[in-house]
Coordinates of C-alpha atoms and ligand atoms in Angstrom, one line a residue:
X2 CA -12.8 32.1 -14.4
X3 CA -11.7 29.9 -17.3
X4 CA -10.6 31.4 -20.6
X5 CA -12.1 30.1 -23.8
X6 CA -8.8 29.2 -25.3
X7 CA -7.6 27.2 -22.3
X8 CA -6.8 23.5 -22.4
X9 CA -8.3 21.2 -19.8
X10 CA -7.3 17.9 -18.2
X11 CA -9.6 15.6 -16.4
X12 CA -8.0 13.3 -13.9
X13 CA -9.4 10.1 -12.3
X14 CA -8.2 8.9 -8.9
X15 CA -9.2 5.4 -7.7
X16 CA -6.3 3.8 -5.9
X17 CA -8.0 2.8 -2.7
X18 CA -11.2 4.1 -0.9
X19 CA -11.7 7.3 -2.8
X20 CA -13.2 7.7 -6.3
X21 CA -12.4 11.2 -7.4
X22 CA -12.5 13.3 -10.5
X23 CA -10.6 16.6 -10.9
X24 CA -10.5 19.1 -13.8
X25 CA -7.6 21.5 -14.1
X26 CA -6.4 24.0 -16.7
X27 CA -3.0 23.5 -18.4
X28 CA -1.7 26.5 -16.4
X29 CA -2.7 25.0 -13.0
X30 CA -6.1 26.4 -12.1
X31 CA -8.2 23.7 -10.3
X32 CA -11.7 24.0 -11.7
X33 CA -13.3 21.0 -10.0
X34 CA -12.5 18.2 -7.6
X35 CA -15.4 15.9 -6.9
X36 CA -15.1 12.8 -4.7
X37 CA -17.0 9.9 -3.2
X38 CA -15.4 8.0 -0.3
X39 CA -16.2 4.3 0.3
X40 CA -16.7 3.5 4.0
X41 CA -16.5 -0.2 4.8
X42 CA -19.4 -1.6 6.9
X43 CA -16.8 -3.0 9.3
X44 CA -13.0 -3.5 9.2
X45 CA -10.5 -2.1 6.7
X46 CA -10.9 -1.5 3.0
X47 CA -12.1 -4.6 1.0
X48 CA -10.6 -4.0 -2.4
X49 CA -13.4 -5.6 -4.4
X50 CA -16.1 -3.8 -2.4
X51 CA -14.3 -0.5 -2.8
X52 CA -14.0 -1.2 -6.6
X53 CA -17.7 -1.9 -6.7
X54 CA -18.4 1.4 -5.0
X55 CA -16.2 3.2 -7.5
X56 CA -18.0 1.7 -10.5
X57 CA -21.4 2.6 -8.9
X58 CA -20.5 6.3 -8.3
X59 CA -18.2 6.9 -11.3
X60 CA -21.0 8.4 -13.5
X61 CA -22.3 10.8 -10.8
X62 CA -18.8 11.9 -9.7
X63 CA -17.8 12.6 -13.4
X64 CA -21.0 14.6 -13.9
X65 CA -20.5 16.6 -10.7
X66 CA -16.9 17.5 -11.8
X67 CA -18.0 18.6 -15.3
X68 CA -20.8 20.7 -13.9
X69 CA -18.6 22.3 -11.3
X70 CA -16.0 23.2 -13.9
X71 CA -18.7 24.2 -16.4
X72 CA -17.0 22.1 -19.0
X73 CA -18.5 19.9 -21.7
X74 CA -16.7 16.6 -22.3
X75 CA -15.7 17.5 -25.8
X76 CA -13.8 20.6 -24.4
X77 CA -11.4 18.3 -22.6
X78 CA -7.9 18.1 -24.1
X79 CA -6.5 15.2 -22.0
X80 CA -7.6 12.3 -19.7
X81 CA -5.3 11.3 -16.8
X82 CA -5.7 8.5 -14.4
X83 CA -4.0 7.0 -11.3
X84 CA -2.1 4.0 -12.8
X85 CA -0.6 2.9 -9.5
X86 CA 0.5 2.1 -6.8
X87 CA -2.7 0.9 -5.2
X88 CA -5.3 -1.8 -4.9
X89 CA -5.7 -3.8 -8.1
X90 CA -9.6 -3.9 -8.4
X91 CA -9.8 -0.2 -7.5
X92 CA -7.1 0.9 -9.9
X93 CA -8.6 -1.2 -12.7
X94 CA -12.0 0.4 -12.3
X95 CA -10.5 4.0 -12.6
X96 CA -8.4 2.9 -15.5
X97 CA -11.4 1.4 -17.3
X98 CA -13.4 4.7 -17.0
X99 CA -10.3 6.7 -18.2
X100 CA -9.7 4.5 -21.2
X101 CA -13.4 4.6 -22.1
X102 CA -13.5 8.4 -21.9
X103 CA -10.3 8.8 -23.9
X104 CA -11.4 6.4 -26.6
X105 CA -14.9 7.9 -26.8
X106 CA -13.6 11.5 -27.0
X107 CA -10.6 10.6 -29.1
X108 CA -8.2 12.3 -26.6
X109 CA -4.7 11.3 -25.3
X110 CA -4.5 9.3 -22.1
X111 CA -1.8 9.7 -19.4
X112 CA -1.2 7.2 -16.6
X113 CA 0.0 9.0 -13.5
X114 CA 2.0 7.7 -10.5
X115 CA -0.3 8.4 -7.5
X116 CA 2.4 9.2 -5.0
X117 CA 4.1 11.7 -7.4
X118 CA 0.7 13.3 -7.8
X119 CA 0.6 13.9 -4.0
X120 CA 3.9 15.7 -4.3
X121 CA 2.9 17.7 -7.3
X122 CA -0.4 18.9 -5.9
X123 CA 1.5 20.0 -2.8
X124 CA 3.9 22.0 -4.9
X125 CA 1.2 23.5 -7.0
X126 CA -1.0 24.6 -4.0
X127 CA 1.8 25.8 -1.7
X128 CA 4.3 27.2 -4.1
X129 CA 7.1 24.9 -2.9
X130 CA 9.6 24.4 -5.7
X131 CA 12.1 21.8 -4.6
X132 CA 11.2 20.4 -1.2
X133 CA 12.0 17.4 0.9
X134 CA 8.6 15.8 1.0
X135 CA 7.0 13.7 3.7
X136 CA 4.1 11.9 2.0
X137 CA 1.9 10.1 4.6
X138 CA -1.4 8.5 3.8
X139 CA -3.5 5.4 4.3
X140 CA -1.2 3.3 2.0
X141 CA 2.1 5.1 1.8
X142 CA 4.8 6.6 4.1
X143 CA 7.7 8.0 2.0
X144 CA 10.4 10.7 2.5
X145 CA 11.6 11.9 -0.9
X146 CA 13.4 14.7 -2.7
X147 CA 14.2 15.4 -6.3
X148 CA 17.7 14.5 -7.5
X149 CA 19.1 13.7 -11.0
X150 CA 15.8 13.5 -12.9
X151 CA 13.7 11.6 -10.4
X152 CA 12.1 11.8 -7.0
X153 CA 14.4 9.7 -4.9
X154 CA 13.3 7.8 -1.9
X155 CA 15.3 8.8 1.2
X156 CA 13.3 6.7 3.7
X157 CA 10.1 4.8 3.9
X158 CA 8.1 2.4 6.0
X159 CA 9.3 -1.2 6.1
X160 CA 5.8 -2.5 6.9
X161 CA 2.5 -0.6 7.3
X162 CA 1.7 3.0 6.4
X163 CA 1.2 5.7 9.0
X164 CA -2.5 6.3 8.1
X165 CA -3.1 2.6 8.2
X166 CA -1.5 2.4 11.7
X167 CA -3.7 5.1 13.0
X168 CA -6.9 3.7 11.4
X169 CA -6.3 0.1 12.6
X170 CA -5.8 1.4 16.2
X171 CA -8.9 3.6 16.0
X172 CA -11.0 0.7 14.8
X173 CA -9.6 -1.6 17.6
X174 CA -10.6 1.2 20.1
X175 CA -14.1 1.2 18.7
X176 CA -13.8 4.7 17.2
X177 CA -16.6 4.9 14.6
X178 CA -16.5 6.7 11.2
X179 CA -18.3 10.0 11.5
X180 CA -19.6 11.5 8.2
X181 CA -16.8 13.5 6.6
X182 CA -14.3 12.7 9.4
X183 CA -11.5 10.2 8.7
X184 CA -10.6 7.8 11.5
X185 CA -7.2 9.5 11.8
X186 CA -8.9 12.8 12.5
X187 CA -11.1 11.2 15.2
X188 CA -8.0 9.8 16.8
X189 CA -6.4 13.3 16.6
X190 CA -9.3 14.7 18.7
X191 CA -8.8 12.0 21.3
X192 CA -5.1 12.5 21.4
X193 CA -5.6 16.3 22.0
X194 CA -6.9 15.3 25.5
X195 CA -4.0 12.9 26.3
X196 CA -2.0 13.9 29.3
X197 CA 0.5 11.0 29.9
X198 CA 3.1 9.8 27.5
X199 CA 3.2 6.0 27.6
X200 CA 6.4 4.3 26.4
X201 CA 5.9 2.4 23.1
X202 CA 8.3 0.9 20.6
X203 CA 10.2 3.4 18.5
X204 CA 11.7 1.8 15.4
X205 CA 13.9 3.7 13.0
X206 CA 16.3 1.5 11.0
X207 CA 18.8 3.6 9.1
X208 CA 16.6 5.9 7.1
X209 CA 13.6 3.6 7.2
X210 CA 11.0 3.0 9.9
X211 CA 8.7 0.3 11.1
X212 CA 5.3 0.9 12.6
X213 CA 3.8 -2.6 13.0
X214 CA 5.5 -3.2 16.4
X215 CA 4.3 0.2 17.7
X216 CA 0.7 -0.7 16.6
X217 CA 0.8 -4.1 18.2
X218 CA 2.1 -2.7 21.4
X219 CA -0.6 0.0 21.5
X220 CA -3.3 -2.5 20.8
X221 CA -2.0 -4.8 23.5
X222 CA -2.1 -1.9 26.0
X223 CA -5.6 -1.0 24.9
X224 CA -6.9 -4.6 25.5
X225 CA -5.3 -4.7 29.0
X226 CA -7.6 -1.7 29.8
X227 CA -5.2 -0.1 32.2
X228 CA -4.5 3.1 30.2
X229 CA -6.8 6.0 29.3
X230 CA -7.7 5.9 25.6
X231 CA -6.8 9.5 25.2
X232 CA -3.3 8.8 26.6
X233 CA -2.8 5.9 24.3
X234 CA -3.9 7.9 21.2
X235 CA -1.6 10.7 22.3
X236 CA 1.3 8.3 22.8
X237 CA 0.7 6.5 19.5
X238 CA 0.8 9.8 17.6
X239 CA 3.9 11.1 19.5
X240 CA 5.9 7.9 18.7
X241 CA 4.8 7.5 15.1
X242 CA 5.1 11.2 14.2
X243 CA 8.5 11.5 15.8
X244 CA 9.7 8.6 13.7
X245 CA 8.6 10.1 10.4
X246 CA 9.9 13.5 11.5
X247 CA 13.3 12.1 12.4
X248 CA 13.7 10.5 9.0
X249 CA 12.5 13.7 7.3
X250 CA 15.0 15.8 9.3
X251 CA 17.9 13.6 8.3
X252 CA 16.9 13.8 4.6
X253 CA 16.8 17.6 5.0
X254 CA 20.2 17.7 6.6
X255 CA 21.7 15.5 3.9
X256 CA 20.1 17.2 0.9
X257 CA 20.4 20.7 2.2
X258 CA 17.1 21.6 0.5
X259 CA 15.5 24.8 1.8
X260 CA 11.8 23.6 1.8
X261 CA 9.8 20.9 3.6
X262 CA 6.5 19.8 2.2
X263 CA 3.9 17.7 4.1
X264 CA 1.4 15.9 1.9
X265 CA -1.1 12.9 1.8
X266 CA -4.1 12.3 4.0
X267 CA -2.3 12.4 7.4
X268 CA -0.9 15.8 6.5
X269 CA -4.2 17.2 7.9
X270 CA -2.9 16.4 11.4
X271 CA -2.0 19.5 13.4
X272 CA 0.4 17.7 15.7
X273 CA 2.4 16.3 12.8
X274 CA 2.4 19.7 11.1
X275 CA 3.9 21.3 14.2
X276 CA 6.6 18.6 14.5
X277 CA 7.6 19.1 10.9
X278 CA 7.5 22.9 11.1
X279 CA 9.9 22.6 14.1
X280 CA 12.5 20.7 12.2
X281 CA 12.1 22.9 9.1
X282 CA 12.7 26.0 11.3
X283 CA 15.8 24.4 12.9
X284 CA 17.3 23.9 9.5
X285 CA 16.4 27.3 8.2
X286 CA 13.9 25.8 5.7
X287 CA 10.4 26.9 4.9
X288 CA 7.5 24.6 5.8
X289 CA 4.6 23.9 3.5
X290 CA 1.5 21.8 4.0
X291 CA -1.0 20.8 1.4
X292 CA -4.5 22.3 1.9
X293 CA -6.8 19.8 3.6
X294 CA -9.1 19.2 0.5
X295 CA -6.0 18.2 -1.5
X296 CA -4.3 16.2 1.3
X297 CA -6.4 13.1 0.9
X298 CA -6.6 11.2 -2.4
X299 CA -8.1 13.5 -5.1
X300 CA -8.7 13.7 -8.8
X301 CA -7.2 17.2 -9.1
X302 CA -3.7 16.0 -8.3
X303 CA -4.0 13.3 -11.0
X304 CA -5.2 15.9 -13.5
X305 CA -2.4 18.3 -12.7
X306 CA 0.3 15.6 -12.9
X307 CA -1.3 14.5 -16.2
X308 CA -0.8 18.1 -17.5
X309 CA 2.9 18.1 -16.3
X310 CA 3.5 14.7 -18.0
X311 CA 1.7 15.5 -21.3
X312 CA 3.3 18.9 -21.7
X313 CA 6.7 17.2 -21.4
X314 CA 6.0 14.6 -24.1
X315 CA 4.5 11.8 -22.0
X316 CA 1.4 9.9 -23.2
X317 CA 0.3 6.4 -22.3
X318 CA -0.8 4.3 -25.3
X319 CA -3.8 2.0 -24.5
X320 CA -1.6 -1.1 -24.8
X321 CA 0.6 0.3 -22.0
X322 CA -2.3 1.5 -19.7
X323 CA -2.3 -1.6 -17.5
X324 CA -2.3 -0.8 -13.8
X325 CA 0.9 -1.0 -11.7
X326 CA 0.1 -2.2 -8.2
X327 CA 3.6 -1.5 -6.8
X328 CA 4.8 1.4 -8.9
X329 CA 7.6 3.1 -7.0
X330 CA 8.2 6.8 -7.4
X331 CA 11.9 6.4 -8.0
X332 CA 11.1 4.4 -11.2
X333 CA 9.5 7.5 -12.9
X334 CA 11.5 10.1 -14.9
X335 CA 10.4 13.6 -14.1
X336 CA 11.2 15.8 -17.1
X337 CA 9.3 18.8 -15.8
X338 CA 11.6 19.5 -12.9
X339 CA 14.9 21.3 -13.7
Ligands
AMP408 P1 -5.3 9.1 1.8 O1 -4.8 7.7 1.8 O2 -4.3 10.1 1.2 O3 -6.7 9.2 1.2 O4 -5.5 9.5 3.3 C1 -6.3 8.8 4.2 C2 -5.6 8.6 5.5 O5 -5.4 9.9 6.2 C3 -6.4 7.8 6.5 O6 -5.5 6.8 7.1 C4 -6.9 8.8 7.5 O7 -7.2 8.3 8.7 C5 -5.8 9.8 7.5 N1 -6.1 11.1 8.1 C6 -7.0 12.0 7.6 N2 -7.1 13.0 8.4 C7 -6.2 12.8 9.4 C8 -5.8 13.5 10.6 N3 -6.4 14.7 10.9 N4 -4.9 13.0 11.4 C9 -4.3 11.8 11.1 N5 -4.7 11.1 10.0 C10 -5.6 11.6 9.2
MG409 MG1 -8.0 7.5 0.5

Protein backbone atom coordinates (compact mmCIF):
# COMPACT_ATOMS: atom_id res chain seq x y z
CA UNK A 1 0.00 0.00 0.00
CA UNK A 2 1.13 3.54 -0.62
CA UNK A 3 1.92 5.87 2.23
CA UNK A 4 0.37 9.33 2.31
CA UNK A 5 3.72 11.13 2.47
CA UNK A 6 5.22 9.35 -0.54
CA UNK A 7 6.27 11.04 -3.76
CA UNK A 8 5.08 9.64 -7.09
CA UNK A 9 6.39 9.72 -10.62
CA UNK A 10 4.26 9.08 -13.70
CA UNK A 11 6.22 7.79 -16.70
CA UNK A 12 5.13 7.71 -20.33
CA UNK A 13 6.54 5.22 -22.84
CA UNK A 14 5.84 5.68 -26.55
CA UNK A 15 9.00 4.84 -28.53
CA UNK A 16 7.45 2.31 -30.93
CA UNK A 17 4.33 0.09 -30.90
CA UNK A 18 3.44 0.45 -27.20
CA UNK A 19 1.82 3.39 -25.44
CA UNK A 20 2.25 2.79 -21.75
CA UNK A 21 1.88 4.73 -18.51
CA UNK A 22 3.51 3.65 -15.25
CA UNK A 23 3.32 5.15 -11.78
CA UNK A 24 6.03 4.41 -9.20
CA UNK A 25 6.88 5.73 -5.76
CA UNK A 26 10.21 7.44 -5.18
CA UNK A 27 11.39 4.38 -3.26
CA UNK A 28 10.71 2.02 -6.13
CA UNK A 29 7.24 0.55 -5.58
CA UNK A 30 5.43 0.04 -8.88
CA UNK A 31 1.81 1.09 -8.36
CA UNK A 32 0.55 0.88 -11.93
CA UNK A 33 1.67 -0.09 -15.39
CA UNK A 34 -1.04 0.28 -18.05
CA UNK A 35 -0.40 -0.30 -21.76
CA UNK A 36 -1.98 -0.38 -25.16
CA UNK A 37 -0.19 -2.14 -28.01
CA UNK A 38 -0.61 -1.10 -31.67
CA UNK A 39 -0.88 -4.07 -34.00
CA UNK A 40 -0.40 -3.20 -37.70
CA UNK A 41 -3.07 -4.54 -40.05
CA UNK A 42 -0.24 -5.98 -42.09
CA UNK A 43 3.54 -5.71 -42.21
CA UNK A 44 5.77 -3.97 -39.67
CA UNK A 45 5.14 -0.89 -37.53
CA UNK A 46 4.11 2.16 -39.54
CA UNK A 47 5.42 5.07 -37.41
CA UNK A 48 2.59 7.50 -38.20
CA UNK A 49 -0.11 4.86 -37.73
CA UNK A 50 1.46 3.85 -34.41
CA UNK A 51 1.58 7.52 -33.35
CA UNK A 52 -2.08 7.90 -34.28
CA UNK A 53 -2.87 4.85 -32.10
CA UNK A 54 -0.93 6.41 -29.20
CA UNK A 55 -2.81 9.70 -29.48
CA UNK A 56 -6.14 7.86 -29.55
CA UNK A 57 -5.47 5.71 -26.48
CA UNK A 58 -3.43 8.19 -24.39
CA UNK A 59 -6.36 9.46 -22.34
CA UNK A 60 -7.72 5.98 -21.52
CA UNK A 61 -4.29 4.55 -20.64
CA UNK A 62 -3.52 7.55 -18.40
CA UNK A 63 -6.86 7.12 -16.60
CA UNK A 64 -6.30 3.39 -16.20
CA UNK A 65 -2.89 3.94 -14.59
CA UNK A 66 -4.18 6.62 -12.22
CA UNK A 67 -7.12 4.43 -11.17
CA UNK A 68 -4.88 1.37 -10.64
CA UNK A 69 -2.45 3.41 -8.52
CA UNK A 70 -5.34 5.15 -6.73
CA UNK A 71 -3.62 8.49 -7.32
CA UNK A 72 -5.12 11.84 -8.26
CA UNK A 73 -3.13 13.81 -10.86
CA UNK A 74 -2.33 16.61 -8.38
CA UNK A 75 -0.63 14.01 -6.09
CA UNK A 76 2.06 13.39 -8.73
CA UNK A 77 5.49 14.87 -7.97
CA UNK A 78 7.15 14.30 -11.31
CA UNK A 79 6.40 13.50 -14.97
CA UNK A 80 8.89 11.38 -16.96
CA UNK A 81 8.80 10.40 -20.62
CA UNK A 82 10.77 8.35 -23.13
CA UNK A 83 12.83 10.98 -24.96
CA UNK A 84 14.57 8.49 -27.28
CA UNK A 85 15.77 6.45 -29.04
CA UNK A 86 12.75 5.46 -31.11
CA UNK A 87 10.39 6.34 -33.94
CA UNK A 88 9.95 10.12 -34.36
CA UNK A 89 6.14 10.39 -34.60
CA UNK A 90 5.65 7.94 -31.71
CA UNK A 91 8.18 9.70 -29.47
CA UNK A 92 6.65 13.10 -30.24
CA UNK A 93 3.18 11.93 -29.25
CA UNK A 94 4.39 10.71 -25.84
CA UNK A 95 6.47 13.85 -25.32
CA UNK A 96 3.47 16.06 -26.11
CA UNK A 97 1.32 14.27 -23.53
CA UNK A 98 4.13 14.52 -20.94
CA UNK A 99 4.74 18.23 -21.58
CA UNK A 100 1.01 18.98 -21.36
CA UNK A 101 0.68 17.10 -18.04
CA UNK A 102 3.78 18.73 -16.55
CA UNK A 103 2.66 22.21 -17.61
CA UNK A 104 -0.94 21.71 -16.45
CA UNK A 105 0.07 20.30 -13.05
CA UNK A 106 3.08 22.61 -12.76
CA UNK A 107 5.42 19.69 -12.09
CA UNK A 108 9.03 19.03 -13.23
CA UNK A 109 9.61 17.05 -16.41
CA UNK A 110 12.37 14.47 -16.97
CA UNK A 111 13.29 13.04 -20.38
CA UNK A 112 14.50 9.45 -20.02
CA UNK A 113 16.68 7.32 -22.29
CA UNK A 114 14.48 4.34 -23.18
CA UNK A 115 17.32 1.78 -23.32
CA UNK A 116 18.66 2.85 -19.93
CA UNK A 117 15.14 2.46 -18.55
CA UNK A 118 15.16 -1.21 -19.68
CA UNK A 119 18.37 -1.72 -17.68
CA UNK A 120 17.09 0.12 -14.60
CA UNK A 121 13.75 -1.73 -14.44
CA UNK A 122 15.71 -4.96 -14.73
CA UNK A 123 17.89 -3.95 -11.78
CA UNK A 124 14.91 -2.78 -9.72
CA UNK A 125 12.81 -5.91 -10.25
CA UNK A 126 15.60 -8.52 -9.95
CA UNK A 127 17.90 -6.94 -7.38
CA UNK A 128 20.91 -6.99 -9.75
CA UNK A 129 23.31 -4.19 -8.76
CA UNK A 130 26.07 -3.98 -11.37
CA UNK A 131 25.38 -6.44 -14.19
CA UNK A 132 26.57 -7.04 -17.69
CA UNK A 133 23.25 -6.47 -19.47
CA UNK A 134 21.95 -7.98 -22.67
CA UNK A 135 19.12 -5.72 -23.85
CA UNK A 136 17.21 -7.28 -26.73
CA UNK A 137 13.97 -5.87 -28.12
CA UNK A 138 12.13 -5.00 -31.31
CA UNK A 139 14.44 -2.04 -31.97
CA UNK A 140 17.63 -2.64 -29.98
CA UNK A 141 20.33 -5.24 -29.38
CA UNK A 142 22.97 -4.00 -26.95
CA UNK A 143 25.46 -5.57 -24.56
CA UNK A 144 26.42 -3.02 -21.93
CA UNK A 145 27.94 -2.60 -18.50
CA UNK A 146 28.53 0.34 -16.19
CA UNK A 147 32.00 1.88 -16.19
CA UNK A 148 33.29 5.36 -15.27
CA UNK A 149 29.95 7.12 -14.88
CA UNK A 150 28.09 5.68 -17.88
CA UNK A 151 26.61 2.50 -19.29
CA UNK A 152 29.23 1.59 -21.88
CA UNK A 153 28.34 -0.35 -25.00
CA UNK A 154 30.48 -3.48 -25.31
CA UNK A 155 28.74 -4.85 -28.36
CA UNK A 156 25.66 -4.20 -30.48
CA UNK A 157 23.96 -5.14 -33.71
CA UNK A 158 25.40 -3.59 -36.83
CA UNK A 159 22.06 -3.77 -38.65
CA UNK A 160 18.68 -5.03 -37.45
CA UNK A 161 17.60 -5.78 -33.87
CA UNK A 162 17.04 -9.32 -32.62
CA UNK A 163 13.28 -8.87 -32.01
CA UNK A 164 12.88 -7.34 -35.46
CA UNK A 165 14.73 -10.29 -37.03
CA UNK A 166 12.34 -12.76 -35.34
CA UNK A 167 9.25 -10.67 -36.18
CA UNK A 168 10.10 -10.26 -39.88
CA UNK A 169 10.74 -13.99 -40.24
CA UNK A 170 7.48 -14.83 -38.44
CA UNK A 171 5.51 -12.52 -40.74
CA UNK A 172 7.18 -14.03 -43.82
CA UNK A 173 6.17 -17.46 -42.54
CA UNK A 174 2.56 -16.31 -42.23
CA UNK A 175 2.50 -16.42 -38.41
CA UNK A 176 -0.38 -14.22 -37.29
CA UNK A 177 -0.58 -11.97 -34.22
CA UNK A 178 -2.65 -13.70 -31.55
CA UNK A 179 -4.15 -11.43 -28.88
CA UNK A 180 -1.60 -10.82 -26.16
CA UNK A 181 1.06 -12.93 -27.89
CA UNK A 182 3.99 -11.17 -29.59
CA UNK A 183 5.25 -12.70 -32.85
CA UNK A 184 8.53 -13.64 -31.16
CA UNK A 185 6.60 -15.74 -28.65
CA UNK A 186 4.66 -17.48 -31.45
CA UNK A 187 7.98 -18.26 -33.14
CA UNK A 188 9.31 -19.61 -29.84
CA UNK A 189 6.39 -22.08 -29.71
CA UNK A 190 7.15 -23.31 -33.23
CA UNK A 191 10.88 -23.54 -32.44
CA UNK A 192 10.14 -25.76 -29.44
CA UNK A 193 9.01 -28.43 -31.95
CA UNK A 194 12.12 -28.08 -34.12
CA UNK A 195 14.26 -31.20 -34.41
CA UNK A 196 16.91 -30.47 -37.02
CA UNK A 197 19.54 -27.71 -36.86
CA UNK A 198 19.85 -26.13 -40.30
CA UNK A 199 23.12 -24.31 -40.98
CA UNK A 200 22.61 -20.53 -41.40
CA UNK A 201 24.99 -17.52 -41.41
CA UNK A 202 26.56 -16.77 -38.02
CA UNK A 203 28.08 -13.28 -38.06
CA UNK A 204 29.99 -11.89 -35.10
CA UNK A 205 32.49 -9.15 -35.99
CA UNK A 206 34.72 -8.27 -33.06
CA UNK A 207 32.23 -7.49 -30.31
CA UNK A 208 29.41 -6.59 -32.71
CA UNK A 209 27.03 -8.82 -34.60
CA UNK A 210 24.96 -8.75 -37.76
CA UNK A 211 21.57 -10.39 -38.14
CA UNK A 212 20.40 -9.32 -41.61
CA UNK A 213 22.33 -12.07 -43.47
CA UNK A 214 20.88 -14.68 -41.14
CA UNK A 215 17.36 -13.34 -41.71
CA UNK A 216 17.75 -13.28 -45.49
CA UNK A 217 19.11 -16.83 -45.53
CA UNK A 218 16.28 -18.10 -43.32
CA UNK A 219 13.66 -16.42 -45.53
CA UNK A 220 15.28 -17.86 -48.67
CA UNK A 221 15.11 -21.38 -47.15
CA UNK A 222 11.49 -20.79 -46.16
CA UNK A 223 10.52 -19.77 -49.70
CA UNK A 224 12.21 -22.84 -51.18
CA UNK A 225 9.75 -24.86 -49.09
CA UNK A 226 12.16 -27.74 -48.46
CA UNK A 227 12.50 -27.38 -44.67
CA UNK A 228 9.96 -27.81 -41.88
CA UNK A 229 8.90 -24.43 -40.50
CA UNK A 230 9.57 -25.67 -36.95
CA UNK A 231 13.15 -26.60 -37.89
CA UNK A 232 13.73 -23.19 -39.46
CA UNK A 233 12.35 -21.34 -36.41
CA UNK A 234 14.52 -23.49 -34.15
CA UNK A 235 17.61 -22.89 -36.31
CA UNK A 236 16.99 -19.15 -36.55
CA UNK A 237 16.72 -18.91 -32.77
CA UNK A 238 19.79 -21.09 -32.16
CA UNK A 239 21.97 -19.00 -34.48
CA UNK A 240 20.74 -15.56 -33.40
CA UNK A 241 20.71 -16.35 -29.68
CA UNK A 242 24.19 -17.92 -29.84
CA UNK A 243 25.54 -14.71 -31.40
CA UNK A 244 24.18 -12.42 -28.65
CA UNK A 245 25.25 -14.93 -26.00
CA UNK A 246 28.80 -15.07 -27.39
CA UNK A 247 29.15 -11.28 -27.23
CA UNK A 248 27.65 -11.15 -23.74
CA UNK A 249 30.06 -13.84 -22.55
CA UNK A 250 33.05 -11.93 -23.84
CA UNK A 251 31.86 -8.74 -22.13
CA UNK A 252 31.46 -10.73 -18.92
CA UNK A 253 34.97 -12.19 -19.19
CA UNK A 254 36.44 -8.76 -19.93
CA UNK A 255 34.65 -6.80 -17.19
CA UNK A 256 34.76 -9.58 -14.56
CA UNK A 257 31.32 -8.46 -13.35
CA UNK A 258 29.49 -10.99 -11.20
CA UNK A 259 25.95 -10.55 -12.56
CA UNK A 260 24.27 -11.03 -15.94
CA UNK A 261 20.95 -9.30 -16.64
CA UNK A 262 18.64 -10.09 -19.55
CA UNK A 263 16.11 -7.36 -20.39
CA UNK A 264 13.87 -6.10 -23.24
CA UNK A 265 10.97 -7.81 -25.02
CA UNK A 266 12.99 -10.81 -26.27
CA UNK A 267 14.04 -11.53 -22.65
CA UNK A 268 10.75 -13.44 -22.33
CA UNK A 269 12.23 -16.22 -24.49
CA UNK A 270 13.03 -19.35 -22.48
CA UNK A 271 15.71 -20.64 -24.85
CA UNK A 272 17.59 -17.34 -24.74
CA UNK A 273 17.27 -17.33 -20.94
CA UNK A 274 18.80 -20.80 -20.74
CA UNK A 275 21.75 -19.88 -22.98
CA UNK A 276 22.53 -16.81 -20.88
CA UNK A 277 22.11 -18.71 -17.63
CA UNK A 278 24.67 -21.18 -18.99
CA UNK A 279 27.39 -18.60 -19.63
CA UNK A 280 26.67 -16.82 -16.32
CA UNK A 281 27.15 -20.11 -14.46
CA UNK A 282 30.35 -20.89 -16.32
CA UNK A 283 31.79 -17.56 -15.17
CA UNK A 284 30.53 -17.85 -11.59
CA UNK A 285 28.09 -14.96 -12.13
CA UNK A 286 24.44 -14.82 -11.06
CA UNK A 287 21.79 -14.68 -13.77
CA UNK A 288 18.82 -12.29 -13.66
CA UNK A 289 15.93 -11.91 -16.05
CA UNK A 290 13.40 -9.11 -15.94
CA UNK A 291 9.81 -10.30 -15.20
CA UNK A 292 7.73 -10.72 -18.33
CA UNK A 293 5.41 -7.72 -17.73
CA UNK A 294 8.44 -5.41 -17.53
CA UNK A 295 10.36 -7.09 -20.37
CA UNK A 296 8.48 -5.41 -23.18
CA UNK A 297 8.25 -1.61 -23.41
CA UNK A 298 6.46 -0.20 -20.37
CA UNK A 299 5.74 3.06 -18.57
CA UNK A 300 6.91 1.82 -15.16
CA UNK A 301 10.52 1.65 -16.37
CA UNK A 302 10.32 5.25 -17.57
CA UNK A 303 8.78 6.40 -14.29
CA UNK A 304 11.48 4.61 -12.25
CA UNK A 305 14.35 6.00 -14.34
CA UNK A 306 12.68 9.41 -14.02
CA UNK A 307 12.88 9.05 -10.22
CA UNK A 308 16.57 8.05 -10.37
CA UNK A 309 17.35 11.02 -12.60
CA UNK A 310 15.33 13.61 -10.68
CA UNK A 311 16.65 12.55 -7.28
CA UNK A 312 20.16 13.05 -8.69
CA UNK A 313 19.53 16.57 -9.89
CA UNK A 314 18.38 15.93 -13.46
CA UNK A 315 15.37 17.79 -14.91
CA UNK A 316 14.53 18.51 -18.52
CA UNK A 317 13.44 22.10 -19.21
CA UNK A 318 10.65 22.38 -21.80
CA UNK A 319 13.07 23.98 -24.28
CA UNK A 320 15.28 20.86 -24.10
CA UNK A 321 12.47 18.30 -24.21
CA UNK A 322 12.75 17.65 -27.97
CA UNK A 323 12.91 13.96 -28.85
CA UNK A 324 16.20 12.25 -29.71
CA UNK A 325 15.68 9.54 -32.32
CA UNK A 326 19.16 8.04 -32.06
CA UNK A 327 20.07 8.71 -28.43
CA UNK A 328 22.79 6.21 -27.47
CA UNK A 329 23.07 5.00 -23.89
CA UNK A 330 26.77 5.81 -23.71
CA UNK A 331 25.96 9.52 -24.17
CA UNK A 332 24.10 9.70 -20.84
CA UNK A 333 25.75 10.40 -17.47
CA UNK A 334 24.48 8.07 -14.74
CA UNK A 335 25.03 9.84 -11.41
CA UNK A 336 22.93 7.33 -9.45
CA UNK A 337 25.36 4.43 -9.87
CA UNK A 338 28.45 4.45 -7.64
P1 LIG B 1 9.93 -4.39 -27.05
O1 LIG B 1 10.54 -3.79 -28.29
O2 LIG B 1 10.84 -4.34 -25.85
O3 LIG B 1 8.55 -3.92 -26.75
O4 LIG B 1 9.80 -5.96 -27.34
C1 LIG B 1 9.06 -6.47 -28.41
C2 LIG B 1 9.85 -7.55 -29.09
O5 LIG B 1 10.00 -8.69 -28.22
C3 LIG B 1 9.17 -8.05 -30.34
O6 LIG B 1 10.15 -8.17 -31.35
C4 LIG B 1 8.63 -9.40 -29.91
O7 LIG B 1 8.46 -10.33 -30.97
C5 LIG B 1 9.71 -9.86 -28.97
N1 LIG B 1 9.28 -10.94 -28.08
C6 LIG B 1 8.30 -10.91 -27.15
N2 LIG B 1 8.18 -12.13 -26.55
C7 LIG B 1 9.11 -12.93 -27.11
C8 LIG B 1 9.51 -14.31 -26.93
N3 LIG B 1 8.90 -15.10 -26.05
N4 LIG B 1 10.52 -14.78 -27.69
C9 LIG B 1 11.15 -13.98 -28.58
N5 LIG B 1 10.83 -12.69 -28.79
C10 LIG B 1 9.82 -12.18 -28.07
MG1 LIG C 1 7.26 -2.65 -28.12
